[in-house]
Amino acid sequence: MRSSVFLCAAVLIASSLGFAQAAPEEGGHEVQIWAGGGHSVSGGRGNTSAFNAGLRYGWILTGPHLPSFLRGRFEYAVDAVPVFLVFQPANTAYGVGFNPLVLKWNFVRHGRLSPYLELCGGTLFTDHNVPTGTNTVNFTDQAALGVHILGARHNVSLELRYMHISNAGLATPNPGINTVQVRLGVGKFFKKP
């Protein structure tokens, strides 16, 4: 399994290393499909893993701002998450989610690399309680550090993501789940018309 994931990642990254394509620019848009997964870390229920896949649409709202290495552009995006699996000791919960608040800072590109930071929030609806014994409605707070590798036809994004899953007190108890995930995406930036 790990070798096939590594092979897919290598092929996607290698295919993006052709000629550079559009990067994030004011008035432009981003379209992406992505998948990610990881395992729980301390601070919530343990022995839990998550896998999710979705679609993103983003709007680059500003031109370059801030000085030096902080210089970049602000992007607002939304994610539809039609596949969300939570592997718990008691069961596997299948869910769908929606992230209406994706705040992304795209740093100025360096060659084919365009690094970014992201804060994200949304909802998750599952067929089993997540974590077990709590609720089927949860909220997801996320933070990510990643890089777009720009290519001729598309870009590949690779990121490290921290995700907190919690019902925000809708049910008692509310232990939450904290995961660290790796996410791989394939997308395209469209220039301002």
mmCIF file of C-alpha atoms in Angstrom:
data_model
loop_
_atom_site.group_PDB
_atom_site.id
_atom_site.type_symbol
_atom_site.label_atom_id
_atom_site.label_comp_id
_atom_site.label_asym_id
_atom_site.label_seq_id
_atom_site.Cartn_x
_atom_site.Cartn_y
_atom_site.Cartn_z
ATOM 1 C CA MET A 1 0.000 0.000 0.000
ATOM 2 C CA ARG A 2 2.719 2.486 0.983
ATOM 3 C CA SER A 3 4.792 1.690 -2.099
ATOM 4 C CA SER A 4 1.802 2.251 -4.411
ATOM 5 C CA VAL A 5 1.024 5.597 -2.724
ATOM 6 C CA PHE A 6 4.684 6.600 -3.090
ATOM 7 C CA LEU A 7 4.688 5.542 -6.760
ATOM 8 C CA CYS A 8 1.506 7.548 -7.488
ATOM 9 C CA ALA A 9 2.955 10.603 -5.745
ATOM 10 C CA ALA A 10 6.218 10.307 -7.689
ATOM 11 C CA VAL A 11 4.380 10.010 -11.029
ATOM 12 C CA LEU A 12 2.159 13.020 -10.266
ATOM 13 C CA ILE A 13 5.098 15.162 -9.169
ATOM 14 C CA ALA A 14 7.217 14.129 -12.150
ATOM 15 C CA SER A 15 4.372 14.870 -14.576
ATOM 16 C CA SER A 16 4.013 18.379 -13.172
ATOM 17 C CA LEU A 17 7.663 19.265 -13.753
ATOM 18 C CA GLY A 18 7.175 20.176 -17.409
ATOM 19 C CA PHE A 19 6.852 23.816 -18.325
ATOM 20 C CA ALA A 20 5.559 26.199 -15.675
ATOM 21 C CA GLN A 21 1.886 27.106 -15.810
ATOM 22 C CA ALA A 22 -0.205 29.824 -14.248
ATOM 23 C CA ALA A 23 0.496 30.502 -10.591
ATOM 24 C CA PRO A 24 -1.801 32.155 -8.046
ATOM 25 C CA GLU A 25 -2.508 35.715 -9.202
ATOM 26 C CA GLU A 26 -5.065 38.356 -8.244
ATOM 27 C CA GLY A 27 -8.437 37.697 -9.862
ATOM 28 C CA GLY A 28 -7.474 34.122 -10.753
ATOM 29 C CA HIS A 29 -9.135 30.879 -9.674
ATOM 30 C CA GLU A 30 -7.995 27.492 -8.409
ATOM 31 C CA VAL A 31 -9.651 24.145 -9.146
ATOM 32 C CA GLN A 32 -8.328 20.996 -7.470
ATOM 33 C CA ILE A 33 -9.116 17.387 -6.604
ATOM 34 C CA TRP A 34 -7.328 16.044 -3.537
ATOM 35 C CA ALA A 35 -7.006 13.082 -1.193
ATOM 36 C CA GLY A 36 -5.343 12.757 2.188
ATOM 37 C CA GLY A 37 -5.060 10.613 5.220
ATOM 38 C CA GLY A 38 -3.314 10.194 8.503
ATOM 39 C CA HIS A 39 -3.415 8.942 12.061
ATOM 40 C CA SER A 40 -4.511 10.352 15.408
ATOM 41 C CA VAL A 41 -2.094 12.157 17.701
ATOM 42 C CA SER A 42 -2.342 13.017 21.400
ATOM 43 C CA GLY A 43 -4.974 15.414 22.696
ATOM 44 C CA GLY A 44 -8.082 13.376 21.845
ATOM 45 C CA ARG A 45 -9.179 9.831 21.123
ATOM 46 C CA GLY A 46 -6.293 7.654 20.021
ATOM 47 C CA ASN A 47 -5.955 4.632 17.765
ATOM 48 C CA THR A 48 -7.960 6.311 15.012
ATOM 49 C CA SER A 49 -7.134 7.004 11.362
ATOM 50 C CA ALA A 50 -8.824 9.132 8.732
ATOM 51 C CA PHE A 51 -8.956 9.237 4.948
ATOM 52 C CA ASN A 52 -10.731 11.944 2.965
ATOM 53 C CA ALA A 53 -11.009 13.089 -0.641
ATOM 54 C CA GLY A 54 -12.641 16.100 -2.176
ATOM 55 C CA LEU A 55 -12.893 18.968 -4.605
ATOM 56 C CA ARG A 56 -11.782 22.587 -4.155
ATOM 57 C CA TYR A 57 -12.677 25.849 -5.836
ATOM 58 C CA GLY A 58 -10.761 28.970 -4.860
ATOM 59 C CA TRP A 59 -10.664 32.679 -5.619
ATOM 60 C CA ILE A 60 -7.351 34.583 -5.386
ATOM 61 C CA LEU A 61 -8.540 37.871 -3.914
ATOM 62 C CA THR A 62 -5.430 40.042 -3.633
ATOM 63 C CA GLY A 63 -2.217 40.966 -5.339
ATOM 64 C CA PRO A 64 1.106 40.530 -3.532
ATOM 65 C CA HIS A 65 1.269 41.956 0.013
ATOM 66 C CA LEU A 66 3.702 41.955 2.959
ATOM 67 C CA PRO A 67 7.479 42.292 2.842
ATOM 68 C CA SER A 68 10.282 39.829 2.141
ATOM 69 C CA PHE A 69 9.676 36.112 2.705
ATOM 70 C CA LEU A 70 6.067 36.740 3.892
ATOM 71 C CA ARG A 71 5.073 38.247 0.532
ATOM 72 C CA GLY A 72 2.092 36.522 -1.032
ATOM 73 C CA ARG A 73 -1.548 36.569 -2.100
ATOM 74 C CA PHE A 74 -4.719 35.814 -0.146
ATOM 75 C CA GLU A 75 -7.084 33.133 -1.445
ATOM 76 C CA TYR A 76 -10.561 32.157 -0.269
ATOM 77 C CA ALA A 77 -11.784 28.669 -1.195
ATOM 78 C CA VAL A 78 -14.483 26.085 -0.474
ATOM 79 C CA ASP A 79 -14.118 22.297 -0.314
ATOM 80 C CA ALA A 80 -16.717 19.611 -1.007
ATOM 81 C CA VAL A 81 -15.705 16.361 0.716
ATOM 82 C CA PRO A 82 -17.781 13.448 -0.671
ATOM 83 C CA VAL A 83 -15.464 10.803 0.836
ATOM 84 C CA PHE A 84 -14.545 10.870 4.519
ATOM 85 C CA LEU A 85 -13.644 7.630 6.315
ATOM 86 C CA VAL A 86 -12.823 7.452 10.028
ATOM 87 C CA PHE A 87 -11.252 4.135 11.087
ATOM 88 C CA GLN A 88 -12.039 3.671 14.803
ATOM 89 C CA PRO A 89 -11.508 0.652 17.075
ATOM 90 C CA ALA A 90 -15.296 0.017 17.262
ATOM 91 C CA ASN A 91 -16.173 0.598 13.582
ATOM 92 C CA THR A 92 -15.426 2.502 10.407
ATOM 93 C CA ALA A 93 -17.544 5.606 9.938
ATOM 94 C CA TYR A 94 -18.305 6.852 6.429
ATOM 95 C CA GLY A 95 -19.130 10.502 6.033
ATOM 96 C CA VAL A 96 -19.387 13.555 3.844
ATOM 97 C CA GLY A 97 -18.242 17.047 4.629
ATOM 98 C CA PHE A 98 -18.218 20.642 3.495
ATOM 99 C CA ASN A 99 -15.584 23.256 4.271
ATOM 100 C CA PRO A 100 -17.109 26.690 3.579
ATOM 101 C CA LEU A 101 -14.193 28.561 5.136
ATOM 102 C CA VAL A 102 -10.767 27.974 3.587
ATOM 103 C CA LEU A 103 -8.333 30.866 4.145
ATOM 104 C CA LYS A 104 -5.107 30.384 2.218
ATOM 105 C CA TRP A 105 -1.939 32.475 1.961
ATOM 106 C CA ASN A 106 -0.079 31.688 -1.278
ATOM 107 C CA PHE A 107 3.514 32.843 -0.883
ATOM 108 C CA VAL A 108 5.254 34.321 -3.934
ATOM 109 C CA ARG A 109 6.372 31.506 -6.189
ATOM 110 C CA HIS A 110 10.013 30.470 -6.510
ATOM 111 C CA GLY A 111 10.500 28.860 -9.915
ATOM 112 C CA ARG A 112 8.006 26.008 -10.104
ATOM 113 C CA LEU A 113 7.315 25.998 -6.362
ATOM 114 C CA SER A 114 4.506 28.011 -4.789
ATOM 115 C CA PRO A 115 4.352 27.399 -1.008
ATOM 116 C CA TYR A 116 1.257 28.173 1.073
ATOM 117 C CA LEU A 117 -0.286 28.207 4.551
ATOM 118 C CA GLU A 118 -3.946 27.430 5.129
ATOM 119 C CA LEU A 119 -6.604 27.605 7.860
ATOM 120 C CA CYS A 120 -9.852 25.771 7.241
ATOM 121 C CA GLY A 121 -13.144 24.978 8.955
ATOM 122 C CA GLY A 122 -16.158 22.899 8.093
ATOM 123 C CA THR A 123 -18.675 20.220 8.997
ATOM 124 C CA LEU A 124 -18.646 16.433 8.871
ATOM 125 C CA PHE A 125 -21.710 14.149 8.797
ATOM 126 C CA THR A 126 -21.120 10.409 9.378
ATOM 127 C CA ASP A 127 -23.146 7.194 9.521
ATOM 128 C CA HIS A 128 -21.626 6.212 12.921
ATOM 129 C CA ASN A 129 -20.686 8.294 15.941
ATOM 130 C CA VAL A 130 -17.253 9.938 15.648
ATOM 131 C CA PRO A 131 -15.629 9.344 18.077
ATOM 132 C CA THR A 132 -17.555 6.264 19.202
ATOM 133 C CA GLY A 133 -20.278 7.107 21.741
ATOM 134 C CA THR A 134 -20.573 10.793 20.834
ATOM 135 C CA ASN A 135 -22.305 12.201 17.730
ATOM 136 C CA THR A 136 -22.733 11.830 13.965
ATOM 137 C CA VAL A 137 -22.406 15.593 13.384
ATOM 138 C CA ASN A 138 -18.946 17.075 13.864
ATOM 139 C CA PHE A 139 -16.910 20.136 12.983
ATOM 140 C CA THR A 140 -13.418 20.114 11.508
ATOM 141 C CA ASP A 141 -10.777 22.744 12.261
ATOM 142 C CA GLN A 142 -7.659 22.421 10.130
ATOM 143 C CA ALA A 143 -4.273 24.022 9.524
ATOM 144 C CA ALA A 144 -1.915 23.103 6.681
ATOM 145 C CA LEU A 145 1.526 23.875 5.312
ATOM 146 C CA GLY A 146 2.059 22.904 1.704
ATOM 147 C CA VAL A 147 3.578 23.578 -1.675
ATOM 148 C CA HIS A 148 2.210 23.683 -5.220
ATOM 149 C CA ILE A 149 4.561 22.211 -7.817
ATOM 150 C CA LEU A 150 3.579 24.057 -10.985
ATOM 151 C CA GLY A 151 3.530 22.190 -14.285
ATOM 152 C CA ALA A 152 2.532 22.841 -17.893
ATOM 153 C CA ARG A 153 -1.016 21.500 -17.700
ATOM 154 C CA HIS A 154 -1.662 21.194 -13.971
ATOM 155 C CA ASN A 155 -0.035 21.550 -10.591
ATOM 156 C CA VAL A 156 0.501 19.036 -7.849
ATOM 157 C CA SER A 157 0.136 20.086 -4.230
ATOM 158 C CA LEU A 158 1.704 18.272 -1.316
ATOM 159 C CA GLU A 159 0.927 19.281 2.255
ATOM 160 C CA LEU A 160 1.090 18.386 5.908
ATOM 161 C CA ARG A 161 -2.270 18.992 7.609
ATOM 162 C CA TYR A 162 -3.431 19.022 11.234
ATOM 163 C CA MET A 163 -7.158 18.278 11.635
ATOM 164 C CA HIS A 164 -9.272 18.441 14.791
ATOM 165 C CA ILE A 165 -12.652 16.664 14.640
ATOM 166 C CA SER A 166 -15.108 17.579 17.408
ATOM 167 C CA ASN A 167 -18.856 17.918 17.959
ATOM 168 C CA ALA A 168 -18.346 21.305 19.725
ATOM 169 C CA GLY A 169 -20.455 20.226 22.698
ATOM 170 C CA LEU A 170 -23.484 18.951 20.731
ATOM 171 C CA ALA A 171 -23.109 15.687 22.676
ATOM 172 C CA THR A 172 -21.447 14.593 25.893
ATOM 173 C CA PRO A 173 -18.712 13.452 26.111
ATOM 174 C CA ASN A 174 -16.777 15.489 23.539
ATOM 175 C CA PRO A 175 -13.241 14.023 23.429
ATOM 176 C CA GLY A 176 -12.542 14.935 19.800
ATOM 177 C CA ILE A 177 -9.954 13.425 17.459
ATOM 178 C CA ASN A 178 -6.701 15.096 16.455
ATOM 179 C CA THR A 179 -4.980 13.817 13.318
ATOM 180 C CA VAL A 180 -1.881 14.680 11.343
ATOM 181 C CA GLN A 181 -2.422 13.978 7.662
ATOM 182 C CA VAL A 182 -0.565 14.096 4.375
ATOM 183 C CA ARG A 183 -2.621 15.431 1.464
ATOM 184 C CA LEU A 184 -1.901 15.183 -2.248
ATOM 185 C CA GLY A 185 -3.827 17.263 -4.782
ATOM 186 C CA VAL A 186 -3.917 17.791 -8.532
ATOM 187 C CA GLY A 187 -5.272 21.074 -9.789
ATOM 188 C CA LYS A 188 -4.952 24.104 -11.973
ATOM 189 C CA PHE A 189 -4.751 27.862 -11.522
ATOM 190 C CA PHE A 190 -6.688 29.906 -14.043
ATOM 191 C CA LYS A 191 -5.468 33.385 -14.886
ATOM 192 C CA LYS A 192 -7.638 36.457 -14.630
ATOM 193 C CA PRO A 193 -9.613 36.840 -17.886
#
